[in-house]
Every structure is written in structure tokens, then in C-alpha cells.
Short mmCIF file of C-alpha atoms in Angstrom, two decimals:
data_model
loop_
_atom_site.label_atom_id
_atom_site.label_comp_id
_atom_site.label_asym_id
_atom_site.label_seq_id
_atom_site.Cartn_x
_atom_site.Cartn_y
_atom_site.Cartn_z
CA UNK A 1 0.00 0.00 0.00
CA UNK A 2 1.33 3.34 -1.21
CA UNK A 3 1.16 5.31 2.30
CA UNK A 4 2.61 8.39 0.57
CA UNK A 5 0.92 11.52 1.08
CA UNK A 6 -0.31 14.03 -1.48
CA UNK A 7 0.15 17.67 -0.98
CA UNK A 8 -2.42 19.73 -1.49
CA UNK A 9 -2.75 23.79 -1.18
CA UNK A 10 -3.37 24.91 1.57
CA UNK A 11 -6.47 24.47 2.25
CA UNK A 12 -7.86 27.80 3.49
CA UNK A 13 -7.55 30.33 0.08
CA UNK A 14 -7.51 33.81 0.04
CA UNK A 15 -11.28 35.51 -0.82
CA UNK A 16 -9.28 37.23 -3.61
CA UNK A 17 -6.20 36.08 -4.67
CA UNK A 18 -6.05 38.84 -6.95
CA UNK A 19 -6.39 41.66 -4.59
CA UNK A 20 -3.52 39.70 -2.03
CA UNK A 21 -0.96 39.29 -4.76
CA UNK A 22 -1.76 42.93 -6.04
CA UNK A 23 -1.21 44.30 -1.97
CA UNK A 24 1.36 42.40 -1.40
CA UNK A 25 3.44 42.35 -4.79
CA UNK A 26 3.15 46.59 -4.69
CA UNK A 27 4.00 46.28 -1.08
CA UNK A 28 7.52 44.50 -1.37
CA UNK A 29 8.56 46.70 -4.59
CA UNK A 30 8.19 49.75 -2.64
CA UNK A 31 9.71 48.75 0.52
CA UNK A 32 12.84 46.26 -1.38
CA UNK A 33 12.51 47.41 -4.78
CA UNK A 34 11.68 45.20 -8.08
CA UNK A 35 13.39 41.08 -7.58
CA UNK A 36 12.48 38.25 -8.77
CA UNK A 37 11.68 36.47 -5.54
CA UNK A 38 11.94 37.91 -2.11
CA UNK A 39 13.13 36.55 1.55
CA UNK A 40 10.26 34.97 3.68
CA UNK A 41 10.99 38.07 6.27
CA UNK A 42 10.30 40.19 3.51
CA UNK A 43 6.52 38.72 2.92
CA UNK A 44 6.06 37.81 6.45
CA UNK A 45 6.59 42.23 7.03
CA UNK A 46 4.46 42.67 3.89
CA UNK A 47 1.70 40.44 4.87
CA UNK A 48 1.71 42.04 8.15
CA UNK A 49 2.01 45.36 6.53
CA UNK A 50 -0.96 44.78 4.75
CA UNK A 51 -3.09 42.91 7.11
CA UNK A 52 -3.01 39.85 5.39
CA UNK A 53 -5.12 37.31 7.48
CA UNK A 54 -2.62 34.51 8.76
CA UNK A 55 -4.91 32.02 7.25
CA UNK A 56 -4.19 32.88 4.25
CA UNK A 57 -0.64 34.05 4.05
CA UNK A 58 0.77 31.40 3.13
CA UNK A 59 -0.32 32.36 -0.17
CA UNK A 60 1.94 34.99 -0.81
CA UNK A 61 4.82 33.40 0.57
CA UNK A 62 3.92 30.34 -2.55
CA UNK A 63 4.06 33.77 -5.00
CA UNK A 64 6.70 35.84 -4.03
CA UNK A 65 9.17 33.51 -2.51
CA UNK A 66 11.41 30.47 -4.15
CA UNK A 67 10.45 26.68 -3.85
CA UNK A 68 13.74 26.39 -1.55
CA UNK A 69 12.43 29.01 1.02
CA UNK A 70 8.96 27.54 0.73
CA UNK A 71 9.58 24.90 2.01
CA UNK A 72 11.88 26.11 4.38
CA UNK A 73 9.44 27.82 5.66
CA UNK A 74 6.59 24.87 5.92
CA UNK A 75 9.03 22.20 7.32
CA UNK A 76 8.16 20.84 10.52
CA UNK A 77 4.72 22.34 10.17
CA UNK A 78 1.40 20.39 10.03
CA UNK A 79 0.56 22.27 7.01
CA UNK A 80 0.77 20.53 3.75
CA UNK A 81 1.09 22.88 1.35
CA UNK A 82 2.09 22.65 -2.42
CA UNK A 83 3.92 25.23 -4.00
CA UNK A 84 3.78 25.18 -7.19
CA UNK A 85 -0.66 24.30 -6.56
CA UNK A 86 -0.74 27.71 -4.76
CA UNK A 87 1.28 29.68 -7.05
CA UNK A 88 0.01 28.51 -10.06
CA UNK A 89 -3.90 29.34 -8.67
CA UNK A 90 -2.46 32.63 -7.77
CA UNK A 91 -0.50 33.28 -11.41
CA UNK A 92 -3.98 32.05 -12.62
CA UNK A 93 -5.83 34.89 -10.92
CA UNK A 94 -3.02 37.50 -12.48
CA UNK A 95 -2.75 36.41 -15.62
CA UNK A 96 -4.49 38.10 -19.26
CA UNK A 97 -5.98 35.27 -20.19
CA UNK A 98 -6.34 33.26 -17.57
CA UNK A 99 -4.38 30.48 -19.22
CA UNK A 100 -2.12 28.40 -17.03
CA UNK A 101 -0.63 26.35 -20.04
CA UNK A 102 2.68 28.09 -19.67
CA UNK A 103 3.12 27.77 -16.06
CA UNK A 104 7.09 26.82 -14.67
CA UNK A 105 7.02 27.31 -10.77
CA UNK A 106 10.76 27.93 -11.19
CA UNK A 107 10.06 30.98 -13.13
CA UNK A 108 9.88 34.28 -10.39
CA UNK A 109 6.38 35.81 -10.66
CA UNK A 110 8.13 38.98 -12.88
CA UNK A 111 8.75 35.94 -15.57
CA UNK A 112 5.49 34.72 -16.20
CA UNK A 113 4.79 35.84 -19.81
CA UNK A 114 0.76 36.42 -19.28
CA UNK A 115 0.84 38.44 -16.24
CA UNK A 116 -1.46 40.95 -15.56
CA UNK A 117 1.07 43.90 -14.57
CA UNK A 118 -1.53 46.57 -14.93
CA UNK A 119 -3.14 45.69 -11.66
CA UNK A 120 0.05 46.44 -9.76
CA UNK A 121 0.71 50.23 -8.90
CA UNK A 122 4.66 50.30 -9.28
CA UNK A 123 4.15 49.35 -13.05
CA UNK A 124 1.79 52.14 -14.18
#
């Protein structure tokens, strides 16, 4: 019997995982500047920043942060949460099209070639 254990996301989302990645995403450029991925202090202090319910910030971390870090961050905890699940729903809510046939959780969130970058402020 295959006792192995599935990740899933976590399984509390965010209401609007536009509107998170949006607050948080403008929220790190202004405090660190534009980067690829940032540290998990970083999002922790933007998540706090921004009032981000601890429920669901776990979310951002799985946007703005590198698989390494990640799961850094999760080990030890009871939460099983998958990466590249959460950042691809929250790419998905981002994205022009809404097309998630592109999607490389190695690529940083600046990478993703159907991002929405109108709906963050430091890009207008």
C-alpha cells in the first residue's frame, strides 16, 4: 500500500487572490525594490504590513518567494502545502488570459509571460 501523502494547497484560500498578490506584490517593490523572488521576512513584514489574514498568508509566501524558502518555511509544520498548486492558482488569478498552459514554478512571478502587470501600482 502506497502510504505516501499528497500535498495539497493549503487548504484555506484567500477571498481574492487577486487583490492579495496585487497588496502584497506593490507592497515588497516599494519597501525592497523590483526582484524576482523575495526573503520569507520580507513577505512575512508585507503580509503584516498589509493585514493579510494569517490564514491565508501562506499564499503569498507560494508567490513571491522560491520553492527552496517555501519549504523552508513549511518544514516541521502540520501544514501541507504545495507550491507550485498555490502559485500557479495565484499566477492564474493575475494572468491576461487566464491560461495556465505556460506555467514553470521555477520561473519568479516577474517571468510569467501572461501576467497581468496593470493591476500592480509600481508598473503604471
Amino acid at each position: 500500500m502506497d502510504t505516501q501523502i499528497q500535498q495539497a494547497p493549503c487548504s484555506i484560500a484567500p477571498a481574492d487572490k487577486r487583490r492579495q498578490a496585487q497588496l502584497i506584490g506593490d507592497d515588497l517593490v516599494r519597501h525592497h525594490g523590483k526582484r524576482n523572488f523575495y526573503s520569507v521576512q520580507q513577505v512575512r513584514e508585507a503580509n503584516r504590513r498589509n493585514k493579510i489574514d494569517i490564514d491565508v498568508a501562506c499564499w503569498s509566501h507560494a508567490l513571491f518567494n522560491t520553492h527552496a524558502d517555501f519549504d523552508r518555511l513549511h518544514a516541521g509544520s502540520r501544514d501541507a502545502c504545495d507550491y507550485a498548486a498555490m502559485k500557479a492558482e495565484m499566477l492564474h488569478s493575475v494572468a491576461n488570459d487566464g491560461s495556465s498552459s505556460w506555467f514553470d514554478f521555477d520561473l519568479s512571478w516577474l517571468e510569467f509571460p501572461d501576467l497581468d502587470i496593470s493591476i500592480f501600482d509600481f508598473f503604471d
